[in-house]
Amino acid sequence: ETGVTQSPTHLIKTRGQQVTLRCSSQSGHNTVSWYQQALGQGPQFIFQYYREEENGRGNFPPRFSGLQFPNYSSELNVNALELDDSALYLCASSFAAELNTEAFFGQGTRLTVV
Amino acid sequence: DAKTTQPNSMESNEEEPVHLPCNHSTISGTDYIHWYRQLPSQGPEYVIHGLTSNVNNRMASLAIAEDRKSSTLILHRATLRDAAVYYCIRQASGYSTLTFGKGTMLLVSP
């Protein structure tokens, strides 16, 4: 059983650019959630994907978008990067049929926008 | 709105028990209480969760007040590896997303 893996681990981008972050969910998990964690804060929910469809969204603008693939891996895309997008981006996987149980988080991608 | 209140930080000595409090006075009857922790430079890690009854697992115990307005995470013997930010989270029944607050930073001294 493999855990949640994210790539890359670190990334530096310039303001205005676009970025794609990747997440491989834990084996058997069909739901992926993405979170943004600014320095010194708790993670904030961006959106969730289930069966390749967005299944809930937090208070983030449309330039934050995502995809989920048939193998349940996922991408987070951010367009028109702003300095405030600098953060740790976390993905978490879970099994939809087991609501209110534990989620498994990856180590995160540290994004720095300069 | 995390809807839970936790102290910003707490300190403990190694091998002593630690009681981490959480206030959730507006909790609804069907909200679950989850605890996650985040070690430095890592993603959050599940610790324990419960609904009404006290819960125990290999990592910790969760004591839930009878009125469910507060709960306490108990680490029976703190180790240096337990130094982390601990998040107490309310989760509505039937959901899988988590609303994090700022958590409690636990410092463990040798």
Coordinates of C-alpha atoms in Angstrom, one line a residue:
Chain A
E1 CA 0.0 0.0 0.0
T2 CA 1.6 3.3 -1.1
G3 CA 0.9 6.6 0.6
V4 CA 0.0 9.9 -0.9
T5 CA 2.8 11.4 -3.0
Q6 CA 3.1 14.9 -4.3
S7 CA 5.4 16.4 -6.9
P8 CA 7.4 18.5 -7.1
T9 CA 8.4 19.1 -3.5
H10 CA 9.6 22.6 -4.1
L11 CA 8.9 25.1 -6.9
I12 CA 9.7 28.7 -7.6
K13 CA 7.6 30.7 -10.1
T14 CA 7.3 34.3 -11.2
R15 CA 4.2 36.4 -10.7
G16 CA 1.8 36.0 -13.6
Q17 CA 3.0 32.5 -14.5
Q18 CA 1.0 29.3 -14.4
V19 CA 1.8 26.2 -12.3
T20 CA 0.7 22.6 -12.1
L21 CA 1.1 20.5 -9.0
R22 CA 0.5 16.7 -9.0
C23 CA -0.8 14.2 -6.4
S24 CA -1.0 10.5 -6.5
S25 CA -3.6 9.3 -4.0
Q26 CA -3.3 6.3 -1.6
S27 CA -4.1 3.0 -3.2
G28 CA -7.9 2.4 -3.2
H29 CA -8.8 6.0 -2.5
N30 CA -11.1 7.6 -5.0
T31 CA -11.4 11.1 -3.5
V32 CA -8.8 13.8 -3.5
S33 CA -8.9 17.1 -1.7
W34 CA -6.5 20.0 -2.1
Y35 CA -5.5 22.5 0.6
Q36 CA -3.4 25.7 0.8
Q37 CA -1.3 26.3 3.9
A38 CA 0.2 29.8 4.3
L39 CA 3.1 30.2 6.7
G40 CA 1.9 30.0 10.3
Q41 CA -1.7 29.1 9.4
G42 CA -3.7 25.9 9.3
P43 CA -4.5 24.4 5.9
Q44 CA -7.4 25.9 3.9
F45 CA -9.6 23.8 1.8
I46 CA -9.4 24.6 -2.0
F47 CA -11.5 21.9 -3.6
Q48 CA -12.3 18.2 -3.7
Y49 CA -12.5 15.8 -6.6
Y50 CA -14.5 12.6 -6.7
R51 CA -14.9 10.4 -9.8
E52 CA -13.1 13.0 -11.9
E53 CA -15.7 15.7 -11.0
E54 CA -15.3 18.7 -8.7
N55 CA -17.2 17.8 -5.5
G56 CA -17.0 20.9 -3.4
R57 CA -15.0 24.1 -3.3
G58 CA -13.6 26.5 -0.8
N59 CA -13.3 30.2 -1.0
F60 CA -10.7 30.3 -3.8
P61 CA -11.0 32.2 -7.2
P62 CA -11.5 30.4 -10.5
R63 CA -7.8 30.7 -11.4
F64 CA -7.4 27.7 -9.0
S65 CA -8.6 24.7 -11.0
G66 CA -8.0 21.0 -10.9
L67 CA -8.3 17.6 -12.6
Q68 CA -8.8 14.1 -11.4
F69 CA -7.8 11.2 -13.6
P70 CA -9.3 7.7 -14.0
N71 CA -6.5 6.3 -11.8
Y72 CA -7.6 8.9 -9.1
S73 CA -4.4 10.9 -9.3
S74 CA -5.0 14.6 -9.4
E75 CA -3.6 18.0 -10.5
L76 CA -3.9 21.4 -9.1
N77 CA -3.5 24.3 -11.6
V78 CA -3.0 27.9 -10.6
N79 CA -3.1 30.6 -13.3
A80 CA -1.9 34.2 -13.1
L81 CA 0.2 33.5 -10.0
E82 CA 0.2 36.2 -7.3
L83 CA 2.7 36.7 -4.6
D84 CA 0.1 35.6 -2.0
D85 CA -0.1 32.2 -3.7
S86 CA 3.2 31.4 -2.0
A87 CA 2.3 28.6 0.3
L88 CA 2.5 24.9 1.0
Y89 CA 0.0 23.0 -1.1
L90 CA -1.3 19.7 0.3
C91 CA -3.4 17.0 -1.2
A92 CA -5.3 14.5 0.9
S93 CA -6.9 11.3 -0.3
S94 CA -9.8 9.4 1.2
F95 CA -12.4 6.8 0.3
A96 CA -15.8 8.2 -0.6
A97 CA -17.7 5.4 1.0
E98 CA -16.0 5.9 4.3
L99 CA -17.1 9.4 5.2
N100 CA -16.0 11.0 8.5
T101 CA -13.0 8.8 8.7
E102 CA -9.3 9.6 8.3
A103 CA -7.8 11.4 5.4
F104 CA -4.2 10.8 4.3
F105 CA -2.1 13.8 3.4
G106 CA 1.0 14.0 1.2
Q107 CA 4.1 15.9 2.2
G108 CA 3.1 18.9 0.2
T109 CA 4.5 21.1 -2.5
R110 CA 6.2 24.3 -1.3
L111 CA 5.4 27.0 -3.9
T112 CA 7.2 30.3 -3.9
V113 CA 6.1 33.1 -6.2
V114 CA 8.6 35.9 -6.7
Chain B
D1 CA -14.5 29.7 10.4
A2 CA -12.9 26.7 12.2
K3 CA -15.6 26.8 14.9
T4 CA -13.1 25.3 17.4
T5 CA -10.9 27.1 20.0
Q6 CA -7.5 25.8 21.1
P7 CA -4.7 27.4 23.0
N8 CA -1.9 28.7 20.8
S9 CA 0.8 26.6 22.5
M10 CA 1.5 24.2 25.3
E11 CA 4.6 22.8 26.8
S12 CA 5.3 19.3 28.2
N13 CA 8.2 17.3 29.5
E14 CA 9.2 14.0 27.9
E15 CA 7.4 10.9 29.2
E16 CA 4.7 12.9 30.9
P17 CA 1.0 12.9 29.9
V18 CA -0.3 15.7 27.8
H19 CA -3.8 17.0 27.8
L20 CA -4.6 19.2 24.8
P21 CA -8.0 21.0 25.2
C22 CA -10.4 22.0 22.5
N23 CA -13.6 24.1 22.8
H24 CA -16.4 23.5 20.3
S25 CA -19.4 25.0 22.1
T26 CA -21.5 25.4 19.0
I27 CA -21.1 21.9 17.8
S28 CA -24.2 20.2 16.3
G29 CA -25.4 16.8 17.4
T30 CA -24.0 15.1 14.3
D31 CA -20.6 16.8 13.9
Y32 CA -17.6 14.5 14.4
I33 CA -14.5 15.7 16.3
H34 CA -11.2 15.0 14.5
W35 CA -7.6 15.6 15.7
Y36 CA -4.7 15.8 13.3
R37 CA -1.2 16.8 13.9
Q38 CA 1.5 18.3 11.7
L39 CA 5.1 17.7 12.3
P40 CA 7.6 20.3 11.0
S41 CA 7.9 20.1 7.2
Q42 CA 5.3 17.4 6.8
G43 CA 1.7 17.2 5.9
P44 CA -1.0 16.7 8.6
E45 CA -1.3 13.3 10.1
Y46 CA -4.5 11.8 11.4
V47 CA -4.5 11.1 15.2
I48 CA -8.0 10.2 16.3
H49 CA -11.7 11.0 15.9
G50 CA -14.9 10.5 17.7
L51 CA -18.6 11.4 17.8
T52 CA -19.9 11.0 21.4
S53 CA -18.0 8.3 23.3
N54 CA -14.4 8.5 24.4
V55 CA -12.0 6.8 21.9
N56 CA -8.6 5.2 22.3
N57 CA -6.1 4.1 19.7
R58 CA -2.4 3.4 19.6
M59 CA -1.5 7.1 19.3
A60 CA -3.8 8.8 21.8
S61 CA -7.1 9.0 23.6
L62 CA -9.9 11.3 22.9
A63 CA -12.1 12.4 25.8
I64 CA -15.4 14.1 24.8
A65 CA -17.4 16.0 27.3
E66 CA -20.9 14.8 28.0
D67 CA -22.4 17.9 26.5
R68 CA -20.0 17.6 23.6
K69 CA -19.0 21.3 23.9
S70 CA -15.4 20.4 24.5
S71 CA -12.9 17.6 24.1
T72 CA -9.4 16.7 25.2
L73 CA -6.7 14.9 23.3
I74 CA -4.6 12.9 25.6
L75 CA -1.1 11.7 24.8
H76 CA -0.2 9.3 27.5
R77 CA 3.5 9.6 27.5
A78 CA 4.9 12.5 25.4
T79 CA 8.0 11.9 23.4
L80 CA 10.2 14.4 21.5
R81 CA 8.6 13.1 18.3
D82 CA 5.2 14.3 19.5
A83 CA 6.3 17.9 19.2
A84 CA 3.9 19.2 16.5
V85 CA 0.9 21.5 15.8
Y86 CA -2.2 19.7 16.9
Y87 CA -5.5 20.6 15.1
C88 CA -8.9 20.0 16.6
I89 CA -11.5 19.9 13.8
R90 CA -15.3 19.7 13.6
Q91 CA -16.5 17.7 10.7
A92 CA -20.1 17.6 9.6
S93 CA -21.6 14.2 9.3
G94 CA -21.5 12.9 5.7
Y95 CA -18.5 15.1 4.7
S96 CA -14.9 14.3 4.1
T97 CA -13.4 17.9 4.0
L98 CA -11.6 19.4 6.9
T99 CA -11.8 23.0 8.2
F100 CA -8.5 23.7 10.1
G101 CA -7.9 26.4 12.6
K102 CA -4.5 27.5 13.8
G103 CA -4.1 24.6 16.2
T104 CA -2.0 24.2 19.3
M105 CA 1.8 24.0 19.0
L106 CA 3.0 21.4 21.4
L107 CA 6.6 21.8 22.7
V108 CA 8.2 18.7 24.4
S109 CA 11.3 19.1 26.5
P110 CA 13.7 16.3 27.3

